[in-house]
Short mmCIF file of C-alpha atoms and ligand atoms in Angstrom, two decimals:
data_model
loop_
_atom_site.label_atom_id
_atom_site.label_comp_id
_atom_site.label_asym_id
_atom_site.label_seq_id
_atom_site.Cartn_x
_atom_site.Cartn_y
_atom_site.Cartn_z
CA MET R 1 130.45 68.15 130.90
CA TRP R 2 131.13 64.45 131.38
CA THR R 3 130.49 63.36 134.92
CA LYS R 4 131.16 59.99 136.40
CA THR R 5 127.92 60.08 138.42
CA VAL R 6 125.60 60.15 135.43
CA ASP R 7 125.11 57.20 133.10
CA ARG R 8 125.23 58.78 129.71
CA CYS R 9 126.62 58.43 126.28
CA TRP R 10 129.17 60.33 124.29
CA LEU R 11 126.94 62.37 122.04
CA THR R 12 129.65 62.70 119.45
CA VAL R 13 129.37 60.21 116.64
CA ILE R 14 132.93 59.02 116.13
CA PRO R 15 132.35 56.42 113.37
CA LYS R 16 131.11 59.14 111.02
CA LYS R 17 134.29 61.07 111.61
CA GLU R 18 136.52 58.17 110.64
CA TYR R 19 135.96 58.58 106.96
CA THR R 20 135.97 62.36 106.96
CA MET R 21 138.98 63.08 109.17
CA PHE R 22 142.43 63.61 107.66
CA SER R 23 144.85 60.71 107.59
CA LYS R 24 146.86 59.91 110.71
CA GLU R 25 150.01 61.15 108.92
CA VAL R 26 148.58 64.66 108.82
CA PHE R 27 148.30 64.83 112.61
CA ALA R 28 151.64 63.06 113.12
CA GLY R 29 153.27 65.61 110.80
CA ARG R 30 151.82 68.57 112.67
CA ARG R 31 153.06 67.20 116.00
CA ALA R 32 156.45 66.46 114.49
CA ALA R 33 156.67 70.07 113.31
CA LEU R 34 155.85 71.32 116.80
CA LEU R 35 158.37 68.90 118.32
CA LYS R 36 161.03 70.53 116.12
CA SER R 37 160.20 74.01 117.39
CA GLY R 38 162.93 73.97 120.06
CA LEU R 39 160.50 74.35 122.99
CA LYS R 40 161.51 72.66 126.25
CA GLY R 41 159.35 70.73 128.74
CA ILE R 42 155.85 69.57 127.82
CA ALA R 43 152.86 71.00 125.98
CA PHE R 44 149.40 69.71 126.64
CA PHE R 45 146.14 70.22 124.72
CA PRO R 46 142.84 69.42 126.46
CA ALA R 47 139.86 68.41 124.33
CA ASN R 48 136.67 70.35 124.86
CA ASP R 49 133.99 68.76 126.99
CA GLU R 50 130.33 68.59 126.09
CA ALA R 51 128.62 71.83 127.05
CA SER R 52 125.19 71.57 128.72
CA LEU R 53 122.34 73.66 127.46
CA ASN R 54 119.45 73.45 129.93
CA TYR R 55 120.22 70.31 131.93
CA PRO R 56 123.37 68.15 132.09
CA ASP R 57 122.56 65.64 129.41
CA ASN R 58 121.02 68.05 126.92
CA THR R 59 124.09 69.52 125.27
CA TYR R 60 124.94 72.01 122.56
CA ARG R 61 126.20 70.56 119.29
CA TYR R 62 129.63 69.28 120.23
CA ARG R 63 132.55 71.46 119.13
CA GLN R 64 136.07 70.24 119.63
CA ASP R 65 138.80 72.70 120.64
CA SER R 66 140.53 73.79 117.44
CA ASN R 67 144.07 73.41 118.80
CA PHE R 68 143.37 69.91 120.07
CA ALA R 69 141.74 69.08 116.74
CA TYR R 70 144.73 70.46 114.84
CA PHE R 71 147.30 68.24 116.58
CA PHE R 72 145.17 65.31 117.78
CA GLY R 73 142.24 65.25 115.31
CA LEU R 74 139.76 63.30 117.40
CA ASP R 75 136.26 64.57 117.85
CA THR R 76 135.62 63.33 121.38
CA PRO R 77 135.53 64.93 124.83
CA ASP R 78 137.51 63.81 127.87
CA LEU R 79 140.88 63.62 126.13
CA VAL R 80 144.20 65.41 126.68
CA GLY R 81 147.02 65.27 124.15
CA VAL R 82 150.55 65.67 125.50
CA ILE R 83 153.79 66.35 123.66
CA ASP R 84 157.05 65.91 125.59
CA PHE R 85 159.71 68.04 123.87
CA GLU R 86 162.62 66.32 125.61
CA SER R 87 161.67 62.63 125.30
CA GLY R 88 159.73 63.08 122.07
CA GLU R 89 156.84 61.14 123.65
CA GLU R 90 153.28 61.75 122.58
CA ILE R 91 150.57 60.62 124.96
CA LEU R 92 146.81 60.51 124.61
CA PHE R 93 145.05 60.61 127.96
CA GLY R 94 141.42 59.47 127.76
CA ARG R 95 138.92 57.00 129.05
CA GLU R 96 137.75 53.61 127.86
CA ILE R 97 134.25 53.36 126.53
CA THR R 98 131.68 51.76 128.80
CA ILE R 99 128.76 49.49 128.09
CA ASP R 100 126.51 52.57 128.51
CA ASP R 101 128.33 54.31 125.66
CA ILE R 102 127.77 51.24 123.52
CA ILE R 103 124.08 50.96 124.44
CA TRP R 104 123.37 54.64 123.66
CA CYS R 105 125.81 55.37 120.86
CA GLY R 106 126.85 52.06 119.34
CA ASN R 107 130.28 50.52 119.04
CA LEU R 108 132.79 53.28 119.49
CA PRO R 109 136.56 52.97 119.10
CA SER R 110 138.55 52.05 122.20
CA LEU R 111 141.12 54.51 123.56
CA THR R 112 143.88 52.47 121.87
CA GLU R 113 142.01 52.56 118.57
CA GLN R 114 141.51 56.30 118.91
CA GLY R 115 145.25 56.65 119.44
CA GLU R 116 145.83 54.59 116.28
CA MET R 117 143.55 56.90 114.27
CA ILE R 118 146.00 59.77 114.92
CA ALA R 119 149.25 57.77 115.16
CA VAL R 120 149.68 58.17 118.94
CA LYS R 121 151.01 54.91 120.40
CA GLN R 122 150.88 55.73 124.08
CA THR R 123 147.46 56.01 125.71
CA ARG R 124 146.74 56.48 129.42
CA ASP R 125 143.74 56.81 131.69
CA ILE R 126 142.50 60.38 131.95
CA ASN R 127 142.17 59.97 135.72
CA GLY R 128 145.93 59.95 135.92
CA PHE R 129 146.43 63.22 134.05
CA GLY R 130 146.29 65.55 137.06
CA GLU R 131 149.01 63.53 138.82
CA TYR R 132 151.13 63.48 135.61
CA LEU R 133 150.83 67.28 135.35
CA ARG R 134 151.56 68.00 139.00
CA ASP R 135 154.52 65.66 138.87
CA ALA R 136 155.90 67.59 135.89
CA VAL R 137 155.42 70.88 137.76
CA ALA R 138 157.14 69.46 140.86
CA LYS R 139 160.12 68.38 138.75
CA GLY R 140 160.48 71.95 137.54
CA ARG R 141 159.66 71.09 133.93
CA GLN R 142 158.37 73.85 131.70
CA ILE R 143 154.66 73.52 131.10
CA HIS R 144 153.15 74.97 127.95
CA MET R 145 149.43 75.52 127.71
CA LEU R 146 147.25 77.66 125.46
CA PRO R 147 144.76 80.15 126.98
CA PRO R 148 141.59 78.42 128.18
CA TYR R 149 138.33 80.09 127.18
CA ARG R 150 135.55 77.93 128.66
CA GLY R 151 134.51 78.10 132.29
CA ASP R 152 134.29 74.35 132.79
CA MET R 153 137.79 73.90 131.33
CA LYS R 154 139.24 76.51 133.72
CA ILE R 155 137.71 74.58 136.66
CA LYS R 156 139.19 71.35 135.37
CA LEU R 157 142.61 72.91 134.81
CA ALA R 158 142.59 74.43 138.30
CA LYS R 159 141.88 70.97 139.68
CA TRP R 160 144.63 69.34 137.64
CA PHE R 161 147.19 71.95 138.63
CA ASN R 162 145.83 72.06 142.19
CA THR R 163 145.66 75.84 141.99
CA ASP R 164 143.08 78.60 141.71
CA ILE R 165 141.61 79.86 138.45
CA ASP R 166 143.39 83.22 138.56
CA SER R 167 146.77 81.46 138.74
CA LEU R 168 146.19 79.50 135.51
CA SER R 169 147.56 82.40 133.50
CA ASN R 170 151.03 81.46 134.85
CA TYR R 171 150.95 78.38 132.64
CA VAL R 172 149.78 80.14 129.45
CA SER R 173 152.81 79.95 127.19
CA GLN R 174 153.59 82.80 124.81
CA GLU R 175 156.21 80.55 123.21
CA LEU R 176 153.65 77.88 122.46
CA ILE R 177 151.19 80.49 121.15
CA LYS R 178 153.87 81.72 118.73
CA GLU R 179 154.67 78.22 117.46
CA VAL R 180 151.01 77.24 117.04
CA VAL R 181 150.22 80.45 115.13
CA LYS R 182 153.26 79.78 112.87
CA LEU R 183 151.91 76.33 111.99
CA ARG R 184 148.18 76.95 111.84
CA GLU R 185 148.26 80.17 109.81
CA ILE R 186 149.80 78.53 106.75
CA LYS R 187 147.23 76.20 105.23
CA THR R 188 148.37 72.99 103.60
CA GLU R 189 146.74 71.30 100.62
CA VAL R 190 144.38 69.12 102.68
CA GLU R 191 143.27 72.13 104.70
CA ILE R 192 142.62 74.21 101.58
CA GLU R 193 140.58 71.34 100.14
CA ASP R 194 138.45 71.34 103.27
CA MET R 195 138.08 75.12 103.17
CA GLU R 196 137.00 74.88 99.54
CA LYS R 197 134.21 72.53 100.65
CA ALA R 198 133.10 75.03 103.29
CA ALA R 199 133.21 77.81 100.68
CA VAL R 200 131.20 75.85 98.10
CA THR R 201 128.62 75.13 100.77
CA ALA R 202 128.42 78.87 101.39
CA TYR R 203 127.67 79.38 97.68
CA TYR R 204 124.46 77.39 98.13
CA MET R 205 123.67 79.16 101.42
CA HIS R 206 123.97 82.62 99.82
CA THR R 207 122.27 81.88 96.53
CA THR R 208 119.38 80.37 98.50
CA ALA R 209 119.08 83.61 100.49
CA MET R 210 119.01 85.56 97.21
CA LYS R 211 116.24 83.39 95.79
CA MET R 212 114.11 83.80 98.93
CA CYS R 213 114.56 87.54 99.41
CA LYS R 214 111.00 88.69 98.58
CA PRO R 215 108.53 91.05 100.23
CA GLY R 216 106.45 89.34 102.92
CA VAL R 217 109.12 86.76 103.78
CA ILE R 218 110.23 86.74 107.41
CA GLU R 219 114.00 86.97 107.93
CA GLN R 220 113.89 83.80 110.05
CA GLU R 221 112.62 81.79 107.08
CA ILE R 222 115.72 82.68 105.10
CA ALA R 223 118.08 82.34 108.07
CA GLY R 224 116.68 78.84 108.76
CA ALA R 225 117.02 77.78 105.14
CA VAL R 226 120.59 79.09 105.01
CA GLU R 227 121.63 77.26 108.17
CA GLY R 228 119.72 74.15 107.01
CA ILE R 229 121.90 73.88 103.92
CA ALA R 230 125.02 73.60 106.03
CA ILE R 231 123.42 71.13 108.39
CA SER R 232 121.75 68.97 105.75
CA ASN R 233 125.11 68.55 104.06
CA GLY R 234 126.65 67.23 107.29
CA TYR R 235 128.31 70.52 108.27
CA GLY R 236 127.52 73.21 110.79
CA VAL R 237 127.65 76.97 110.49
CA SER R 238 130.97 78.59 111.30
CA PHE R 239 129.19 81.23 113.40
CA PRO R 240 125.52 82.10 114.05
CA VAL R 241 123.97 83.36 110.81
CA ILE R 242 123.83 87.17 110.53
CA LEU R 243 120.84 88.02 108.37
CA SER R 244 118.79 91.20 108.62
CA VAL R 245 117.37 94.18 106.83
CA ASP R 246 118.93 96.10 109.71
CA GLY R 247 122.36 95.49 108.24
CA GLN R 248 123.66 98.65 109.91
CA THR R 249 123.89 96.46 113.07
CA LEU R 250 127.10 94.66 112.25
CA HIS R 251 126.42 91.34 113.99
CA ASN R 252 122.62 91.20 113.83
CA HIS R 253 121.28 87.82 114.94
CA ASN R 254 117.70 89.08 115.23
CA HIS R 255 115.62 87.56 112.44
CA ASN R 256 112.16 88.91 113.21
CA ASN R 257 111.61 91.48 110.45
CA ILE R 258 109.14 90.98 107.61
CA LEU R 259 110.87 91.92 104.36
CA GLN R 260 109.60 94.98 102.58
CA GLU R 261 110.36 96.41 99.14
CA GLY R 262 112.97 99.17 99.26
CA ARG R 263 115.13 97.45 101.90
CA MET R 264 118.20 95.26 101.58
CA VAL R 265 119.17 92.13 103.52
CA VAL R 266 122.74 91.72 104.76
CA CYS R 267 123.48 87.99 104.85
CA ASP R 268 126.78 87.08 106.51
CA ALA R 269 127.10 83.30 106.80
CA GLY R 270 129.53 80.45 106.39
CA ALA R 271 129.83 76.71 106.86
CA GLU R 272 132.13 74.65 109.05
CA THR R 273 133.32 71.25 107.85
CA LYS R 274 133.58 68.11 109.95
CA ASN R 275 137.27 68.92 110.35
CA TYR R 276 136.25 72.37 111.59
CA TYR R 277 137.44 74.44 108.63
CA ALA R 278 135.36 77.57 108.02
CA SER R 279 134.01 79.75 105.31
CA ASP R 280 132.66 83.27 105.85
CA PHE R 281 130.97 85.21 103.06
CA THR R 282 128.66 88.21 103.04
CA ARG R 283 126.26 89.35 100.34
CA THR R 284 123.73 92.21 100.42
CA ILE R 285 120.47 91.49 98.64
CA PRO R 286 117.68 93.88 97.60
CA VAL R 287 114.25 92.75 98.80
CA GLY R 288 112.26 91.88 95.68
CA GLY R 289 115.41 91.34 93.64
CA LYS R 290 116.13 94.81 92.18
CA PHE R 291 118.43 97.48 93.63
CA ASN R 292 117.09 101.02 93.43
CA SER R 293 119.52 103.67 92.26
CA ARG R 294 120.41 104.95 95.75
CA GLN R 295 121.17 101.34 96.78
CA SER R 296 123.21 100.49 93.70
CA ASP R 297 125.28 103.69 94.08
CA ILE R 298 126.40 102.68 97.55
CA TYR R 299 126.62 98.99 96.63
CA ASN R 300 129.04 99.72 93.80
CA ILE R 301 131.32 101.66 96.15
CA VAL R 302 131.54 98.66 98.49
CA LEU R 303 132.01 96.34 95.53
CA LYS R 304 134.85 98.45 94.21
CA ALA R 305 136.55 98.37 97.65
CA ASN R 306 136.19 94.57 97.76
CA MET R 307 137.55 94.18 94.23
CA GLU R 308 140.45 96.58 94.72
CA VAL R 309 141.56 94.42 97.63
CA ILE R 310 141.31 91.25 95.52
CA LYS R 311 143.35 92.91 92.77
CA ASN R 312 146.14 94.01 95.09
CA THR R 313 146.41 91.29 97.77
CA ARG R 314 149.58 89.24 97.39
CA PRO R 315 152.42 87.83 99.52
CA GLY R 316 154.78 90.35 101.06
CA ILE R 317 152.28 93.16 101.49
CA ARG R 318 150.71 94.16 104.80
CA TYR R 319 146.99 93.49 105.08
CA PHE R 320 146.88 96.80 106.96
CA ASP R 321 147.62 98.46 103.60
CA MET R 322 144.66 96.64 102.03
CA HIS R 323 142.46 97.99 104.83
CA THR R 324 143.74 101.47 103.96
CA LEU R 325 143.09 100.85 100.25
CA ALA R 326 139.53 99.71 100.97
CA VAL R 327 138.68 102.71 103.15
CA ARG R 328 140.30 105.09 100.68
CA THR R 329 138.10 103.63 97.92
CA ILE R 330 135.07 104.09 100.18
CA ILE R 331 135.95 107.74 100.97
CA GLU R 332 136.42 108.45 97.24
CA GLY R 333 133.09 106.84 96.46
CA LEU R 334 131.25 108.62 99.23
CA ASN R 335 132.78 111.92 98.05
CA ALA R 336 131.49 111.21 94.55
CA VAL R 337 127.92 110.75 95.77
CA GLY R 338 128.11 113.77 98.09
CA LEU R 339 128.01 111.96 101.44
CA MET R 340 131.63 112.96 102.21
CA LYS R 341 133.62 115.96 101.07
CA GLY R 342 137.08 117.52 101.20
CA ASN R 343 140.54 116.06 100.68
CA VAL R 344 140.57 112.26 100.58
CA ASP R 345 144.02 111.88 102.19
CA ASP R 346 143.08 114.19 105.02
CA ALA R 347 139.77 112.42 105.63
CA LEU R 348 141.60 109.11 105.65
CA ALA R 349 144.26 110.35 108.07
CA ALA R 350 141.60 111.76 110.36
CA GLY R 351 139.64 108.46 110.36
CA ALA R 352 136.45 110.17 109.17
CA HIS R 353 135.44 106.98 107.35
CA PHE R 354 134.78 105.32 110.73
CA LEU R 355 131.25 106.79 110.64
CA PHE R 356 130.47 104.58 107.62
CA MET R 357 132.79 101.59 108.14
CA PRO R 358 133.34 101.08 111.87
CA HIS R 359 135.20 97.77 111.48
CA GLY R 360 138.32 96.35 109.96
CA LEU R 361 138.69 94.96 106.45
CA GLY R 362 139.03 91.35 107.59
CA HIS R 363 140.51 88.60 109.69
CA ALA R 364 142.48 85.40 109.35
CA MET R 365 140.32 82.31 108.78
CA GLY R 366 140.93 78.59 109.22
CA MET R 367 139.68 76.15 111.85
CA ASP R 368 138.09 79.13 113.58
CA VAL R 369 136.16 81.64 111.57
CA HIS R 370 138.29 84.30 113.30
CA ASP R 371 141.29 82.05 113.16
CA MET R 372 143.03 81.45 116.47
CA GLU R 373 141.45 84.54 118.00
CA GLY R 374 141.49 82.70 121.35
CA LEU R 375 145.29 82.94 121.24
CA GLY R 376 145.10 86.73 121.20
CA GLU R 377 144.23 88.96 118.23
CA ASN R 378 147.63 90.65 118.20
CA ASN R 379 149.48 87.34 118.32
CA VAL R 380 147.65 86.17 115.21
CA GLY R 381 146.92 89.30 113.18
CA TYR R 382 150.05 91.38 113.75
CA ASP R 383 153.80 90.81 113.55
CA ALA R 384 157.00 92.46 114.79
CA GLU R 385 157.12 94.75 111.73
CA THR R 386 153.41 95.63 111.96
CA PRO R 387 152.28 96.83 115.37
CA ARG R 388 148.56 97.44 115.77
CA SER R 389 147.45 101.03 115.03
CA THR R 390 145.93 103.06 117.86
CA LYS R 391 144.03 105.40 115.50
CA GLU R 392 140.26 105.44 115.05
CA GLY R 393 139.32 103.84 111.74
CA PHE R 394 142.40 101.59 111.86
CA LYS R 395 142.73 100.12 115.36
CA GLY R 396 139.83 97.68 115.01
CA LEU R 397 141.50 95.76 112.17
CA ARG R 398 141.93 92.14 113.26
CA CYS R 399 144.63 91.25 110.72
CA GLY R 400 147.22 93.78 109.60
CA LYS R 401 150.32 91.61 109.23
CA ILE R 402 152.54 90.82 106.26
CA LEU R 403 150.90 88.13 104.13
CA LYS R 404 152.48 84.81 103.20
CA PRO R 405 151.36 82.12 100.72
CA GLY R 406 148.96 79.71 102.42
CA MET R 407 147.28 82.28 104.66
CA VAL R 408 143.56 82.78 104.31
CA VAL R 409 142.00 86.17 105.08
CA THR R 410 138.59 87.73 104.62
CA ASP R 411 137.98 90.80 102.47
CA GLU R 412 134.84 92.42 103.89
CA PRO R 413 134.44 96.14 103.38
CA GLY R 414 131.10 97.76 104.19
CA ILE R 415 129.17 101.01 104.34
CA TYR R 416 126.59 101.45 107.09
CA PHE R 417 124.28 104.20 108.23
CA ILE R 418 123.92 103.80 111.99
CA PRO R 419 121.37 106.42 113.15
CA THR R 420 122.63 106.68 116.75
CA LEU R 421 126.27 107.04 115.69
CA ILE R 422 125.26 109.66 113.11
CA ASP R 423 123.40 111.63 115.80
CA ILE R 424 126.36 111.52 118.18
CA TRP R 425 128.92 112.59 115.59
CA LYS R 426 126.63 115.31 114.18
CA ALA R 427 125.94 116.73 117.64
CA GLU R 428 129.70 116.92 118.25
CA GLY R 429 130.34 118.35 114.80
CA LYS R 430 132.87 115.53 114.41
CA HIS R 431 134.85 115.65 111.16
CA LYS R 432 132.28 118.07 109.76
CA GLU R 433 134.86 119.23 107.19
CA PHE R 434 134.67 115.73 105.64
CA ILE R 435 131.05 114.64 106.24
CA ASN R 436 128.00 116.11 104.58
CA TYR R 437 125.66 115.63 107.51
CA ASP R 438 122.61 117.07 105.68
CA LYS R 439 122.82 114.33 103.09
CA VAL R 440 123.77 111.64 105.62
CA GLU R 441 120.52 112.49 107.52
CA THR R 442 118.53 111.33 104.46
CA PHE R 443 120.22 107.89 104.61
CA LYS R 444 119.21 107.03 108.18
CA ASP R 445 116.66 104.54 106.81
CA PHE R 446 119.17 102.90 104.47
CA GLY R 447 120.60 100.08 106.59
CA GLY R 448 124.00 98.78 105.53
CA ILE R 449 125.93 96.96 102.84
CA ARG R 450 128.78 94.47 103.33
CA ILE R 451 130.42 92.25 100.71
CA GLU R 452 132.81 89.55 101.94
CA ASP R 453 134.98 86.96 100.23
CA ASP R 454 137.60 84.51 101.56
CA LEU R 455 141.05 84.97 99.97
CA LEU R 456 143.74 82.29 99.90
CA ILE R 457 147.15 83.92 99.51
CA THR R 458 148.95 82.19 96.64
CA ASN R 459 152.60 82.42 95.54
CA ASP R 460 151.92 85.42 93.34
CA GLY R 461 148.58 86.85 94.43
CA ASN R 462 145.39 85.45 95.86
CA ARG R 463 142.44 83.23 94.96
CA VAL R 464 138.87 83.64 96.15
CA LEU R 465 137.86 80.32 97.68
CA GLY R 466 134.83 78.38 96.54
CA ARG R 467 132.42 78.77 93.67
CA PRO R 468 131.90 82.44 92.77
CA ILE R 469 128.84 83.72 94.62
CA PRO R 470 126.89 86.31 92.59
CA LYS R 471 128.37 89.67 93.50
CA THR R 472 127.81 92.40 90.94
CA VAL R 473 124.46 94.22 90.88
CA ALA R 474 123.51 92.29 87.70
CA GLU R 475 124.64 88.90 89.09
CA VAL R 476 122.75 89.35 92.36
CA GLU R 477 119.58 90.47 90.53
CA THR R 478 119.76 87.53 88.14
CA CYS R 479 120.08 85.05 91.00
CA CYS R 480 117.22 86.71 92.93
CA ALA R 481 114.99 86.39 89.85
CA GLU R 482 115.34 82.57 89.90
CA GLY R 483 113.19 82.36 93.03
CA ARG R 484 112.72 79.32 95.20
CA GLU R 485 109.87 77.45 96.85
CA TRP R 486 109.87 76.73 100.57
CA MET R 487 107.38 75.67 103.16
CA ARG R 488 105.95 77.91 105.86
CA ILE R 489 104.17 75.94 108.56
CA PRO R 490 100.77 77.64 108.93
CA GLY R 491 100.24 79.37 112.26
CA ILE R 492 103.85 79.21 113.47
CA ILE R 493 105.58 82.36 112.31
N1 LIG T 1 131.40 87.05 109.61
C1 LIG T 1 131.42 87.53 110.92
C2 LIG T 1 132.69 88.22 111.25
O1 LIG T 1 133.62 88.19 110.49
O2 LIG T 1 132.81 88.83 112.29
MN1 MN T 2 134.21 87.77 108.40
#
């Protein structure tokens, strides 16, 4: 966090951003659209501060708040963007750069110049923001703020409002959340272009993983190479890389295993552009480059579920129904290989598939990999006609709403064999009319399979973003066979 007592620089490199950020008209247009929403009073959007890692000046890679970035574009801390719905004023509160900033970080744009970069004419000193806010509260004006999610921001907000942290929820505006979701969920051409870049970067991340997936390799070596591709192209990762032979652990960030023949690696990774647009793909790769028959049987069930969703996803349908289609395909496939049994409709209605796929089909994606999840999953993923299900096997779905052109969603079915979950269900005899526990027992060493693509909803269907990443058994095996050299530093791992 910026403090006035410490002489330090802005670690964010603004000049680099100048040629990558969208034109000022893009940000002006977004604010103009919000101004037309009919809200009353003022909305304000604080920029994220730097976040300290192990001492104040050693910070994590800077990440702007997505809502600030959406309306005010700038990639710097210590700013607040304000929109006054009655006067139409737009104000950028910030601070002037100091000679210390220049010494440590070079010539950075002044506050006025930063305002010009995003077409905001009025700039004011950030030290006056608390007074501005309290004055608006005292005048009885409506204040619209989005839910804060960082501890340091909550402290700052409490200070600005002169209140306690628990009372901040009084200023969180459901109306503003609704308007922001309406704008951000429909991606415009420039946003889609950026997401394509993130998706193409993911192609190189995933094909690199395939080429390195050989016995004796340590997961960390692949995870590092995958992340390095995003970083060396000027991007970041859109979330910490998930990469493990223990793919049955859904979000596995442990990369300590040494790869062995007969296992598969689940690699779930995506890039984040300089404008913060994400990609999020998953591929499952056989160690040594060849699936055995047990693996390819299960792999092809997951692939079919992924492809059925691609075939059927279009505007006007509920993504909840695509989740149902995916799990129905999985139940049918597991019945065919003898892991499940009985009537498919009944198994589906009972939620028996939850043993194998204990997560939803997908989520919205945009400037956040789980787009706008900080505004509330139900506010983003559900609508008035689609309330969230309360049933096991369906309630975990992050996005169930009616799809519209311009939305981007992930399609990420999976089948997992989670030994502890199997033990618990088996001991309870849970859904034993649908699950062949004797056969499931023999899969406890299998791990998991997930296949994920990013779908842009078009006017008449959908389009998978990016360059097609090898996905069929044959495509994955061909890519693995290419191989790749890399360097292991002797004596380190
Ligand atoms: N790719 C990680 C997730 O969707 O949760
Ligand atoms: Mn995902």
